[in-house]
Each structure stands twice: as C-alpha cells, then as structure tokens.
Amino acid sequence: MPLMARMPDVNPLSSTPGAAMIRSAWAGSPRPMVWALLAIAALYPILIWAAAFPTPYIDILELKSWGIAFPLYTWKHPPLPSWVVGAAALLGPRDAWYFMALGQLLNLATLFYAGRIARDFIGREAVLPIVILVGGSVYLSASLPTIALNSDQLQAPLWTALVYYGMRAARDDGWLDWILFAAALGLSFLAKYFVVVFALALLVAAMAVPDYRRIFASIKFYAAGILALLIVLPYLVALTRHPEAVDYGKSFFSSDKTRLTAFSNFIHPVVLTLLPIGIAAIWLYPRGLIQIARGTANPHVRFLLIAAVVFAAVQGTLILFGFDYSQRYPYPFLALSAVLFLGFVRVDPRGLPRFAGLMLAIWAVVVAGTVVYALLVLRPALRQPAPAAAAAIDRQWKRDFKCGPAYIMGFKDAAFAVAFYFRDWGHDVIGVSLGDYLHHAQWIDRDRIHKQGAIVVGSDADEVTKLFANDFSRRSAPMFVSLPYRHTWSDARKTYAYTFIAPEGC
C-alpha cells in the first residue's frame, strides 16, 4: 500500500483544456526554437573547445592521473570524480572536446530529472519552461569547460535524481524508488561531502511537511539509509586510516577571501541561471503571459522551498565561519533552483516562443563573444602543447633508458598535462604532483621510482632541479622543449623544463 496516495494536479492548467494548450504550443512555433536552443546549448562547449581550447582544464588532467589507479580514496576529495575521469580517459580521446561531450551527457541527465520533478510534482505546464530554462541555460553550458566531470558537475544529476526518487518514494513508498534514492545519496557522498548538508535540508523539509512526514514511519526509509551507508562504507573505512583528506577539508576554513566574496559566489550563479526568465517577464507579465502562483498550496513545492531555505541557511552559516565558497559549488543545485522557481511562476504556453527567442538571442551574443575571445585571448593552460611535449620527452627517455618511467612528477599543471598525453610502451603513466607525493598518495610506489625511474617536469630549471632533490639524487641535468601553443595564431611558445631520475632496475 503506498505511503501516500498519488495526488491530483493542483494547477488548473493541467486539466484537459490546459493540456491541449500545451500540446498546441509545443506543436506550433516554439518547437523549432526549442530544438535550436537545446542544440546550441549542447554543442557550444564541445565545438568551441574542439576548435580553440583543446587541452583539458587542470581538474580533468589531475583526476585522470588519480583515476587510472582507481583509488579507494584521495588525499583531497572523495574518489568518484577520479573514477569517472580515469575511466573516460582510458576509453576515449584525450582532448577537451571529448570530456565536454561527456559533461553534456551529465547535464542532459540533470535536465531529465528536473523535467520529471516538474512533470510529476508541479504540473505538466512547467516541463517546457524547465526545458528552455535549464536545457538552454547559458550559465550551465558555458561553465562546463572548467568543471566538466569534477565533483561539482557530477553532483548535478545525482542531486536532481536524489530529489526526484526521494519525492517519488515519499509519495508511493515503492522499493525501487527507495533503492534508487539510496544509490543517488551514496554516490553523491562519493562525489563530494556537500551532500550531507543537502540531505540534512531534505530531512528537515520532510519533517515540516505533513505529506512527507509519513516517511519516518516506513521501514523502507531506514533500509534506504542503511543501503546508502553500505555504498560509502569502504570509503569511510579508508578515510579513518588516512585522515589527510579531512585535514585538506579543514583548509577551506582558512581563506583570505572576504565573506562578501563567498556570499557572492553562493548567490550569483543562481541569479545568472534564473535571470533569463526574469528578463522575459518584462515582456510577458504585462501581457498576462506570466502569472505568480501560490506555490505553497502544493505540498511538493512547499517541501522544495523549505529544503532550499534550510540548505541556504546552513551554507550561509558556513560562509560566516570562514568557509571559502567557490562560484563552482552552487552548480549542483542550479537546476533544482529553476524547478523551485517555476513552482511559483507560471509561463503561459503562448509566451513560450518569446521566452525561447530571448534565450536564443542571449546565446547569439555569447557565441559571438566567445569567438572574439578565442581569437584575442591565449588562455595558455587550455592551449598548452602537452601532446607534443609528451612525445618529445618520451623519445628522449627511450633513447637513454630501456625501462620506465614509473611516473611523471612535478608541479601539478605541467606534470599532469604531460602525463595526460604520455604513453610508456603503450601504457598510461600516472602524473604525480608535489602534493600527491608529500601526502603519500596510495597510488605512488616509491620503490618503483628507484627501479624504473621518473621524469620531473616543470616550467623552469630551478623547479625541476629542486623538486624531490632530497629523495632522488640520480638526476640528469635540466633539459628543455619549447613548442607553439595549440590552435592559435599567436607566436607565443610554451617551454617545459624536465629532468630524468635514472632507473636502477634496467
């Protein structure tokens, strides 16, 4: 017997005449505009980064080196992002466009769950505005190059799935929904600890809304909690043995940034995500095409609202205590913010063509601006010639030695970039940053370095001479390779300095 009976639509637009209006709007002029909007939003980071910025961002470079070792924990973050990026790097191309495409698949999953929440718990008339606002979002798509497949982006589909299956489980009390809820919760924790705050907010909201309070009488709710704990238990056991990950988390409370900057980073991504519908309201509201609804009459909207308020309050408290809040951190709840917003704002189907047209106009400006930016701004990290550098350094190593190297080591930007493209006898080589080495990351075998040697990569001779000097004395003199940046008309060049730690086992 379901814990709660399926509730009827609370919005009159979901009646038969309203549904007919929606079908009519979708079958009419908005349809090609919406498809065009989704195509532009989906292809933008893939095509721009294929054409102009081929080298992946540092997060992907770092996570690949961690991930190909499939670590149970890392000294910085929970391990799920490293697993995802490591597997992706082993299975496909190495350039940035590929990881943008995978990131867009995650964004598509986020859109799917956001649309399902809107359809099942707000009303079908909210689905198409969600598709336009979330699927066509400039902010969500244009942010991807610097967060693709990292912990913040992975949480976006996981959190929307967590909310969707949690709301379904509260309504229907079905075993499958509870199991999927537990899986989303466990995987979210393996992506980033912030889900603890989010889960707390959802629990408080469930206690506050009578229709959701009944979950606490269901044995399935507690079984789901146990299942989620079992998913994260191996990681928690590893964490107790390696507390450096906890120590790294503490460092985020010692920031020199002002509280105002942190609060701005918390708020402005939400504002930028919702801004297009606010601009559209200037045209649509005077014409009666946008209405303000009494969303709190819907228990599901009330549940989402209370969860959002609690979540914001806890996050704000952390910021007051000095938490260094990055503008990337809100990414997981931006789609959910749009769902909640459309629980209070109704867009008449007749206004959807103008809404979609506005989004297309914004994209036209963004695409044109990006083209100009790509032509005028170098962005060295995203164009560094790491593939050519890796090939040149590999050739030099093979001329000198018959085995190894065990690792590519150095400061993380240069070392991880070269390691990302380096292939030793057909096998991937792990990149090791100074932080990895000092924190005794479990994928580093120091005896293996002595036997097979290693390559130390940096930006200048001083770096590569001093790095690891106390541990490995059999070092070559610094060598250099200078190469032009990728996919640019600039005549600037990137110089890599490197030195070899000679192998002792061959």
Short mmCIF file of C-alpha atoms in Angstrom, two decimals:
data_model
loop_
_atom_site.label_atom_id
_atom_site.label_comp_id
_atom_site.label_asym_id
_atom_site.label_seq_id
_atom_site.Cartn_x
_atom_site.Cartn_y
_atom_site.Cartn_z
CA MET A 1 0.00 0.00 0.00
CA PRO A 2 1.55 3.34 -0.97
CA LEU A 3 2.53 5.53 1.92
CA MET A 4 0.73 8.48 0.26
CA ALA A 5 -1.92 8.37 -2.37
CA ARG A 6 -0.98 9.89 -5.70
CA MET A 7 -2.09 13.49 -5.57
CA PRO A 8 -4.09 15.07 -8.37
CA ASP A 9 -2.65 18.00 -10.30
CA VAL A 10 -3.02 21.11 -8.20
CA ASN A 11 -2.79 23.54 -11.12
CA PRO A 12 -5.87 24.13 -13.25
CA LEU A 13 -3.70 24.47 -16.35
CA SER A 14 -3.09 20.72 -16.08
CA SER A 15 -6.73 20.00 -16.84
CA THR A 16 -7.74 18.81 -20.28
CA PRO A 17 -8.05 22.32 -21.81
CA GLY A 18 -4.71 23.33 -20.30
CA ALA A 19 -3.03 20.17 -21.59
CA ALA A 20 -4.47 20.91 -25.02
CA MET A 21 -2.92 24.39 -24.87
CA ILE A 22 0.46 22.91 -24.03
CA ARG A 23 0.27 20.41 -26.85
CA SER A 24 -0.74 23.21 -29.19
CA ALA A 25 2.18 25.39 -28.09
CA TRP A 26 4.66 22.54 -28.48
CA ALA A 27 3.28 21.67 -31.91
CA GLY A 28 3.44 25.30 -33.03
CA SER A 29 6.16 27.91 -33.28
CA PRO A 30 8.10 27.15 -30.06
CA ARG A 31 9.08 23.68 -31.19
CA PRO A 32 11.85 24.52 -33.74
CA MET A 33 13.10 27.32 -31.48
CA VAL A 34 13.38 24.97 -28.52
CA TRP A 35 15.24 22.36 -30.56
CA ALA A 36 17.60 25.04 -31.86
CA LEU A 37 18.14 26.33 -28.33
CA LEU A 38 18.95 22.85 -27.00
CA ALA A 39 21.28 22.15 -29.91
CA ILE A 40 23.24 25.36 -29.36
CA ALA A 41 23.49 24.84 -25.61
CA ALA A 42 24.58 21.23 -26.05
CA LEU A 43 27.15 21.82 -28.80
CA TYR A 44 28.64 25.10 -27.58
CA PRO A 45 31.33 23.76 -25.21
CA ILE A 46 32.09 20.81 -27.46
CA LEU A 47 32.66 22.79 -30.67
CA ILE A 48 34.34 25.81 -29.09
CA TRP A 49 36.78 23.68 -27.17
CA ALA A 50 37.45 21.43 -30.17
CA ALA A 51 38.25 24.46 -32.29
CA ALA A 52 40.06 26.75 -29.87
CA PHE A 53 40.91 25.22 -26.48
CA PRO A 54 41.93 21.59 -26.99
CA THR A 55 43.85 20.90 -23.77
CA PRO A 56 41.56 19.95 -20.86
CA TYR A 57 41.29 22.05 -17.73
CA ILE A 58 43.52 21.17 -14.78
CA ASP A 59 40.75 19.31 -12.90
CA ILE A 60 40.49 16.73 -15.69
CA LEU A 61 44.28 16.45 -16.01
CA GLU A 62 44.63 15.80 -12.29
CA LEU A 63 41.66 13.45 -11.97
CA LYS A 64 42.87 11.31 -14.88
CA SER A 65 46.21 10.64 -13.16
CA TRP A 66 44.42 9.73 -9.94
CA GLY A 67 41.67 7.79 -11.65
CA ILE A 68 43.69 5.33 -13.73
CA ALA A 69 44.88 3.89 -10.39
CA PHE A 70 41.19 3.59 -9.29
CA PRO A 71 41.93 4.79 -5.73
CA LEU A 72 39.59 3.97 -2.87
CA TYR A 73 40.24 7.45 -1.51
CA THR A 74 42.27 10.52 -2.44
CA TRP A 75 44.03 12.90 -0.12
CA LYS A 76 41.84 15.76 -1.37
CA HIS A 77 38.35 14.65 -2.32
CA PRO A 78 36.06 11.61 -2.36
CA PRO A 79 37.03 9.27 -5.22
CA LEU A 80 34.05 9.20 -7.63
CA PRO A 81 35.27 12.04 -9.92
CA SER A 82 38.66 10.37 -10.31
CA TRP A 83 36.99 7.06 -11.20
CA VAL A 84 34.81 8.73 -13.83
CA VAL A 85 37.60 10.76 -15.46
CA GLY A 86 40.10 7.90 -15.27
CA ALA A 87 37.69 5.52 -16.99
CA ALA A 88 36.76 8.16 -19.58
CA ALA A 89 40.42 8.83 -20.40
CA LEU A 90 41.17 5.14 -20.85
CA LEU A 91 38.16 4.59 -23.10
CA GLY A 92 38.25 7.60 -25.41
CA PRO A 93 40.16 10.55 -26.88
CA ARG A 94 42.25 12.83 -24.70
CA ASP A 95 41.37 16.29 -25.95
CA ALA A 96 38.93 18.60 -24.19
CA TRP A 97 36.01 18.26 -26.63
CA TYR A 98 35.52 14.63 -25.60
CA PHE A 99 35.21 15.50 -21.92
CA MET A 100 32.87 18.37 -22.79
CA ALA A 101 30.65 15.85 -24.61
CA LEU A 102 30.61 13.57 -21.55
CA GLY A 103 29.84 16.56 -19.36
CA GLN A 104 26.90 17.45 -21.57
CA LEU A 105 25.55 13.91 -21.15
CA LEU A 106 25.55 14.55 -17.41
CA ASN A 107 23.78 17.85 -17.97
CA LEU A 108 21.22 16.00 -20.08
CA ALA A 109 20.60 13.64 -17.17
CA THR A 110 20.18 16.67 -14.91
CA LEU A 111 17.63 18.13 -17.31
CA PHE A 112 15.80 14.80 -17.48
CA TYR A 113 15.35 14.61 -13.71
CA ALA A 114 14.48 18.30 -13.43
CA GLY A 115 11.79 17.78 -16.04
CA ARG A 116 10.46 14.72 -14.25
CA ILE A 117 10.23 16.62 -10.96
CA ALA A 118 8.34 19.39 -12.74
CA ARG A 119 6.01 16.97 -14.54
CA ASP A 120 5.20 14.74 -11.56
CA PHE A 121 5.09 17.26 -8.72
CA ILE A 122 4.42 20.74 -10.12
CA GLY A 123 2.40 20.23 -13.27
CA ARG A 124 2.98 19.36 -16.89
CA GLU A 125 2.78 23.01 -17.89
CA ALA A 126 6.11 23.54 -16.07
CA VAL A 127 8.01 20.99 -18.14
CA LEU A 128 8.60 23.05 -21.28
CA PRO A 129 9.74 26.16 -19.35
CA ILE A 130 12.18 23.89 -17.45
CA VAL A 131 13.49 22.54 -20.75
CA ILE A 132 14.05 26.07 -22.01
CA LEU A 133 15.47 27.49 -18.78
CA VAL A 134 17.70 24.56 -17.77
CA GLY A 135 18.38 22.80 -21.07
CA GLY A 136 19.11 26.09 -22.83
CA SER A 137 20.95 27.73 -19.94
CA VAL A 138 23.99 29.75 -20.96
CA TYR A 139 25.39 29.55 -17.45
CA LEU A 140 25.10 25.78 -17.09
CA SER A 141 26.64 25.14 -20.50
CA ALA A 142 29.30 27.85 -20.52
CA SER A 143 30.50 26.85 -17.03
CA LEU A 144 31.24 23.33 -18.22
CA PRO A 145 34.82 23.78 -19.53
CA THR A 146 36.18 24.45 -16.04
CA ILE A 147 34.03 21.96 -14.09
CA ALA A 148 33.33 19.10 -16.51
CA LEU A 149 33.26 15.74 -14.71
CA ASN A 150 34.61 17.16 -11.48
CA SER A 151 32.83 16.72 -8.17
CA ASP A 152 30.61 19.78 -8.62
CA GLN A 153 29.31 18.71 -12.01
CA LEU A 154 28.84 15.07 -11.02
CA GLN A 155 26.59 16.19 -8.17
CA ALA A 156 24.16 17.99 -10.51
CA PRO A 157 22.49 14.84 -11.94
CA LEU A 158 22.96 12.99 -8.66
CA TRP A 159 21.19 15.68 -6.62
CA THR A 160 18.30 16.04 -9.07
CA ALA A 161 17.96 12.23 -9.11
CA LEU A 162 18.14 12.20 -5.31
CA VAL A 163 15.28 14.69 -5.05
CA TYR A 164 13.20 13.01 -7.74
CA TYR A 165 13.44 9.49 -6.33
CA GLY A 166 13.07 10.80 -2.79
CA MET A 167 9.84 12.62 -3.69
CA ARG A 168 8.55 9.54 -5.54
CA ALA A 169 9.44 7.31 -2.61
CA ALA A 170 7.63 9.64 -0.20
CA ARG A 171 4.57 9.60 -2.43
CA ASP A 172 4.42 5.93 -3.46
CA ASP A 173 6.65 4.15 -0.90
CA GLY A 174 7.96 1.83 -3.61
CA TRP A 175 11.03 -0.28 -3.05
CA LEU A 176 12.62 0.66 -6.39
CA ASP A 177 12.34 4.39 -5.66
CA TRP A 178 13.89 3.93 -2.22
CA ILE A 179 16.76 1.86 -3.66
CA LEU A 180 17.46 4.46 -6.37
CA PHE A 181 17.26 7.20 -3.74
CA ALA A 182 19.86 5.34 -1.65
CA ALA A 183 22.11 4.85 -4.68
CA ALA A 184 21.94 8.56 -5.57
CA LEU A 185 22.68 9.50 -1.95
CA GLY A 186 25.66 7.15 -1.65
CA LEU A 187 27.17 8.18 -4.97
CA SER A 188 26.65 11.85 -4.12
CA PHE A 189 28.70 11.39 -0.96
CA LEU A 190 31.43 9.68 -3.00
CA ALA A 191 31.43 12.78 -5.22
CA LYS A 192 31.53 15.49 -2.53
CA TYR A 193 30.74 15.97 1.15
CA PHE A 194 28.28 18.80 0.48
CA VAL A 195 25.53 16.25 0.02
CA VAL A 196 25.48 15.87 3.81
CA VAL A 197 24.20 19.45 4.08
CA PHE A 198 21.74 18.86 1.26
CA ALA A 199 20.42 15.62 2.81
CA LEU A 200 20.01 17.43 6.15
CA ALA A 201 17.94 20.11 4.41
CA LEU A 202 15.74 17.45 2.78
CA LEU A 203 15.19 15.74 6.15
CA VAL A 204 14.16 18.99 7.82
CA ALA A 205 11.77 19.72 4.96
CA ALA A 206 10.29 16.21 5.25
CA MET A 207 9.66 16.75 8.95
CA ALA A 208 7.99 20.09 8.27
CA VAL A 209 5.56 18.98 5.53
CA PRO A 210 2.85 16.51 6.69
CA ASP A 211 2.65 14.74 3.33
CA TYR A 212 6.35 13.90 3.64
CA ARG A 213 6.49 13.35 7.39
CA ARG A 214 4.99 9.92 6.93
CA ILE A 215 8.25 8.55 5.51
CA PHE A 216 9.58 8.26 9.06
CA ALA A 217 7.00 5.51 9.69
CA SER A 218 8.22 3.46 6.73
CA ILE A 219 10.78 0.70 7.20
CA LYS A 220 11.88 1.30 3.62
CA PHE A 221 13.16 4.74 4.55
CA TYR A 222 15.56 3.24 7.10
CA ALA A 223 16.53 0.41 4.76
CA ALA A 224 17.47 3.04 2.16
CA GLY A 225 19.64 4.80 4.74
CA ILE A 226 21.45 1.55 5.51
CA LEU A 227 21.97 0.85 1.80
CA ALA A 228 23.43 4.32 1.25
CA LEU A 229 25.77 3.75 4.21
CA LEU A 230 26.92 0.43 2.74
CA ILE A 231 27.76 2.16 -0.54
CA VAL A 232 30.08 4.64 1.19
CA LEU A 233 31.36 2.33 3.94
CA PRO A 234 34.55 1.19 2.16
CA TYR A 235 35.47 4.81 1.57
CA LEU A 236 34.72 5.76 5.18
CA VAL A 237 36.92 2.92 6.43
CA ALA A 238 39.76 4.11 4.19
CA LEU A 239 39.22 7.66 5.40
CA THR A 240 39.69 6.65 9.05
CA ARG A 241 43.08 5.23 8.13
CA HIS A 242 44.11 8.22 6.04
CA PRO A 243 42.92 11.41 7.77
CA GLU A 244 44.79 13.72 5.38
CA ALA A 245 41.60 14.10 3.31
CA VAL A 246 39.84 15.50 6.37
CA ASP A 247 42.77 17.83 7.03
CA TYR A 248 42.53 19.10 3.45
CA GLY A 249 38.85 19.91 4.02
CA LYS A 250 39.75 21.97 7.08
CA SER A 251 42.00 24.17 4.96
CA PHE A 252 38.91 25.66 3.28
CA PHE A 253 38.10 27.49 6.52
CA SER A 254 41.36 29.44 6.49
CA SER A 255 40.72 31.53 3.41
CA ASP A 256 41.91 35.10 2.99
CA LYS A 257 38.87 35.93 0.85
CA THR A 258 36.21 38.20 2.28
CA ARG A 259 32.81 36.91 3.40
CA LEU A 260 31.24 39.19 0.80
CA THR A 261 33.09 37.36 -1.99
CA ALA A 262 31.97 33.99 -0.65
CA PHE A 263 28.32 35.11 -0.40
CA SER A 264 28.53 36.49 -3.93
CA ASN A 265 29.85 33.15 -5.17
CA PHE A 266 26.92 31.43 -3.47
CA ILE A 267 24.22 33.71 -4.84
CA HIS A 268 25.23 34.97 -8.28
CA PRO A 269 25.24 31.59 -10.12
CA VAL A 270 21.60 31.11 -9.10
CA VAL A 271 20.78 34.64 -10.25
CA LEU A 272 22.51 34.12 -13.59
CA THR A 273 20.66 30.84 -14.13
CA LEU A 274 17.24 32.38 -13.43
CA LEU A 275 17.96 35.77 -14.99
CA PRO A 276 16.62 34.94 -18.50
CA ILE A 277 13.11 34.27 -17.23
CA GLY A 278 13.30 37.47 -15.22
CA ILE A 279 14.18 39.39 -18.37
CA ALA A 280 11.40 37.61 -20.27
CA ALA A 281 8.93 38.71 -17.62
CA ILE A 282 9.41 42.33 -18.70
CA TRP A 283 7.61 41.44 -21.92
CA LEU A 284 5.40 38.59 -20.77
CA TYR A 285 3.98 39.79 -17.44
CA PRO A 286 2.20 42.94 -18.76
CA ARG A 287 0.55 40.76 -21.39
CA GLY A 288 -0.70 38.23 -18.87
CA LEU A 289 1.62 35.52 -20.15
CA ILE A 290 3.37 35.07 -16.79
CA GLN A 291 1.43 34.60 -13.57
CA ILE A 292 2.57 34.36 -9.99
CA ALA A 293 1.15 31.15 -8.49
CA ARG A 294 0.54 30.29 -4.86
CA GLY A 295 3.11 27.52 -4.90
CA THR A 296 2.89 26.75 -1.19
CA ALA A 297 -0.58 25.30 -1.75
CA ASN A 298 1.29 22.43 -3.39
CA PRO A 299 2.95 20.29 -0.67
CA HIS A 300 5.71 19.28 -3.09
CA VAL A 301 6.64 22.87 -3.84
CA ARG A 302 6.48 23.62 -0.10
CA PHE A 303 8.84 20.69 0.53
CA LEU A 304 11.33 22.02 -2.03
CA LEU A 305 11.06 25.56 -0.68
CA ILE A 306 11.76 24.55 2.92
CA ALA A 307 14.69 22.37 1.81
CA ALA A 308 16.11 25.30 -0.17
CA VAL A 309 15.78 27.70 2.76
CA VAL A 310 17.45 25.28 5.18
CA PHE A 311 20.21 24.50 2.70
CA ALA A 312 20.88 28.20 2.09
CA ALA A 313 20.88 28.90 5.83
CA VAL A 314 23.44 26.18 6.55
CA GLN A 315 25.62 27.26 3.65
CA GLY A 316 25.40 30.87 4.79
CA THR A 317 26.43 29.84 8.30
CA LEU A 318 29.47 28.00 6.94
CA ILE A 319 30.45 31.11 5.00
CA LEU A 320 30.12 33.23 8.14
CA PHE A 321 32.54 30.84 9.83
CA GLY A 322 35.07 31.47 7.08
CA PHE A 323 34.31 28.79 4.51
CA ASP A 324 35.97 29.57 1.17
CA TYR A 325 32.93 29.23 -1.08
CA SER A 326 33.80 28.92 -4.77
CA GLN A 327 31.41 30.02 -7.52
CA ARG A 328 31.57 26.44 -8.82
CA TYR A 329 29.94 24.98 -5.71
CA PRO A 330 26.33 26.05 -6.49
CA TYR A 331 26.36 24.13 -9.78
CA PRO A 332 24.61 21.01 -8.35
CA PHE A 333 21.52 22.91 -7.20
CA LEU A 334 21.06 25.35 -10.10
CA ALA A 335 18.62 23.10 -11.98
CA LEU A 336 16.71 22.46 -8.75
CA SER A 337 16.55 26.21 -8.17
CA ALA A 338 14.91 26.58 -11.57
CA VAL A 339 12.38 23.85 -10.72
CA LEU A 340 11.51 25.58 -7.45
CA PHE A 341 11.22 28.97 -9.17
CA LEU A 342 8.76 27.56 -11.69
CA GLY A 343 6.71 26.23 -8.81
CA PHE A 344 5.77 29.88 -8.16
CA VAL A 345 5.90 31.35 -11.65
CA ARG A 346 3.66 30.06 -14.42
CA VAL A 347 4.52 30.74 -18.06
CA ASP A 348 1.52 30.65 -20.36
CA PRO A 349 2.17 28.42 -23.39
CA ARG A 350 1.56 31.42 -25.63
CA GLY A 351 4.57 33.14 -24.05
CA LEU A 352 6.98 30.27 -24.63
CA PRO A 353 8.04 31.36 -28.16
CA ARG A 354 9.17 34.73 -26.81
CA PHE A 355 10.94 33.06 -23.87
CA ALA A 356 12.79 30.68 -26.20
CA GLY A 357 13.55 33.55 -28.57
CA LEU A 358 15.10 35.56 -25.73
CA MET A 359 17.30 32.61 -24.79
CA LEU A 360 18.41 32.28 -28.42
CA ALA A 361 19.26 35.99 -28.52
CA ILE A 362 21.39 35.61 -25.38
CA TRP A 363 23.18 32.66 -26.97
CA ALA A 364 23.85 34.67 -30.15
CA VAL A 365 25.67 37.29 -28.06
CA VAL A 366 27.57 34.63 -26.07
CA VAL A 367 28.70 32.68 -29.15
CA ALA A 368 29.86 35.83 -30.93
CA GLY A 369 31.66 37.00 -27.80
CA THR A 370 33.33 33.63 -27.36
CA VAL A 371 34.64 33.66 -30.92
CA VAL A 372 36.16 37.09 -30.36
CA TYR A 373 37.58 35.94 -27.01
CA ALA A 374 39.13 32.83 -28.58
CA LEU A 375 40.81 34.94 -31.26
CA LEU A 376 42.17 37.60 -28.91
CA VAL A 377 42.94 35.76 -25.65
CA LEU A 378 45.53 32.99 -25.46
CA ARG A 379 44.39 31.12 -22.30
CA PRO A 380 47.74 29.24 -22.13
CA ALA A 381 46.54 26.45 -19.82
CA LEU A 382 43.83 25.42 -22.30
CA ARG A 383 46.15 25.56 -25.31
CA GLN A 384 49.39 24.24 -23.91
CA PRO A 385 51.19 21.87 -26.30
CA ALA A 386 51.22 18.97 -23.86
CA PRO A 387 50.78 16.22 -26.52
CA ALA A 388 53.85 17.33 -28.45
CA ALA A 389 55.82 17.84 -25.24
CA ALA A 390 54.91 14.35 -24.02
CA ALA A 391 56.00 12.82 -27.33
CA ALA A 392 59.34 14.70 -27.34
CA ILE A 393 60.13 13.81 -23.73
CA ASP A 394 59.15 10.18 -24.35
CA ARG A 395 61.52 9.94 -27.31
CA GLN A 396 64.38 11.35 -25.23
CA TRP A 397 63.67 8.91 -22.37
CA LYS A 398 63.65 5.89 -24.68
CA ARG A 399 66.97 6.94 -26.18
CA ASP A 400 68.52 6.94 -22.71
CA PHE A 401 66.79 4.07 -20.87
CA LYS A 402 65.26 0.68 -21.58
CA CYS A 403 62.53 0.73 -18.90
CA GLY A 404 60.25 3.17 -17.14
CA PRO A 405 59.44 5.84 -16.33
CA ALA A 406 57.35 4.95 -13.31
CA TYR A 407 55.73 8.41 -13.06
CA ILE A 408 55.70 11.95 -14.46
CA MET A 409 56.35 14.15 -11.42
CA GLY A 410 56.42 17.87 -10.68
CA PHE A 411 54.20 20.88 -10.01
CA LYS A 412 50.72 19.81 -10.96
CA ASP A 413 49.94 21.93 -14.04
CA ALA A 414 52.96 20.85 -16.07
CA ALA A 415 53.32 17.33 -14.67
CA PHE A 416 49.66 16.40 -15.03
CA ALA A 417 49.45 17.90 -18.53
CA VAL A 418 52.42 15.92 -19.85
CA ALA A 419 51.29 12.75 -18.05
CA PHE A 420 47.81 13.15 -19.55
CA TYR A 421 49.22 12.55 -23.04
CA PHE A 422 52.26 10.41 -22.14
CA ARG A 423 52.23 6.75 -23.20
CA ASP A 424 55.01 4.45 -21.98
CA TRP A 425 55.27 1.43 -24.27
CA GLY A 426 51.54 1.74 -24.91
CA HIS A 427 50.59 2.20 -21.24
CA ASP A 428 49.40 5.29 -19.40
CA VAL A 429 51.78 6.87 -16.94
CA ILE A 430 50.45 8.42 -13.74
CA GLY A 431 51.17 12.06 -13.06
CA VAL A 432 52.33 12.90 -9.53
CA SER A 433 52.14 16.41 -8.08
CA LEU A 434 54.25 17.60 -5.19
CA GLY A 435 51.08 17.46 -3.05
CA ASP A 436 50.44 13.84 -4.03
CA TYR A 437 53.99 12.91 -3.12
CA LEU A 438 54.09 14.74 0.22
CA HIS A 439 50.70 13.31 1.24
CA HIS A 440 51.81 9.76 0.40
CA ALA A 441 49.03 9.16 -2.11
CA GLN A 442 48.43 5.42 -2.23
CA TRP A 443 48.97 5.18 -5.99
CA ILE A 444 52.63 6.19 -5.59
CA ASP A 445 55.16 3.39 -5.12
CA ARG A 446 58.46 4.98 -4.13
CA ASP A 447 60.42 1.77 -4.63
CA ARG A 448 59.10 1.67 -8.19
CA ILE A 449 60.59 5.12 -8.78
CA HIS A 450 64.02 3.79 -7.80
CA LYS A 451 63.66 0.76 -10.05
CA GLN A 452 62.07 2.34 -13.14
CA GLY A 453 62.96 5.98 -12.72
CA ALA A 454 60.76 9.01 -13.24
CA ILE A 455 60.53 12.24 -15.18
CA VAL A 456 60.31 15.55 -13.31
CA VAL A 457 58.54 18.25 -15.33
CA GLY A 458 58.22 21.95 -14.55
CA SER A 459 58.30 25.41 -16.04
CA ASP A 460 61.98 26.22 -15.48
CA ALA A 461 65.29 24.67 -14.50
CA ASP A 462 65.07 25.86 -10.92
CA GLU A 463 61.80 23.98 -10.40
CA VAL A 464 62.90 20.64 -11.78
CA THR A 465 66.28 20.79 -10.03
CA LYS A 466 64.85 21.40 -6.57
CA LEU A 467 61.77 19.16 -6.74
CA PHE A 468 62.34 15.81 -4.98
CA ALA A 469 66.09 16.60 -4.75
CA ASN A 470 66.36 15.14 -1.23
CA ASP A 471 64.84 11.81 -2.24
CA PHE A 472 66.39 11.07 -5.63
CA SER A 473 70.00 12.00 -6.33
CA ARG A 474 70.50 10.24 -9.68
CA ARG A 475 69.28 13.17 -11.75
CA SER A 476 70.11 14.34 -15.23
CA ALA A 477 70.86 17.96 -16.00
CA PRO A 478 67.75 20.01 -16.86
CA MET A 479 66.55 19.73 -20.45
CA PHE A 480 64.06 21.89 -22.30
CA VAL A 481 61.49 21.67 -25.05
CA SER A 482 59.84 24.79 -26.44
CA LEU A 483 56.70 24.42 -28.54
CA PRO A 484 54.00 26.65 -30.04
CA TYR A 485 50.63 26.74 -28.34
CA ARG A 486 47.82 24.73 -29.89
CA HIS A 487 45.00 26.09 -32.06
CA THR A 488 46.07 29.72 -32.03
CA TRP A 489 47.61 32.27 -34.40
CA SER A 490 49.78 33.63 -31.59
CA ASP A 491 53.52 33.12 -31.98
CA ALA A 492 53.91 32.58 -28.23
CA ARG A 493 55.62 29.38 -27.14
CA LYS A 494 55.42 27.18 -24.08
CA THR A 495 58.68 25.93 -22.57
CA TYR A 496 58.79 22.78 -20.48
CA ALA A 497 61.81 22.03 -18.33
CA TYR A 498 62.42 18.42 -17.40
CA THR A 499 64.96 16.18 -15.78
CA PHE A 500 65.27 12.41 -15.55
CA ILE A 501 65.54 10.36 -12.37
CA ALA A 502 67.56 7.46 -13.69
CA PRO A 503 66.14 3.95 -13.21
CA GLU A 504 68.19 1.49 -11.18
CA GLY A 505 66.44 -1.68 -12.34
CA CYS A 506 67.34 -1.73 -16.05
#
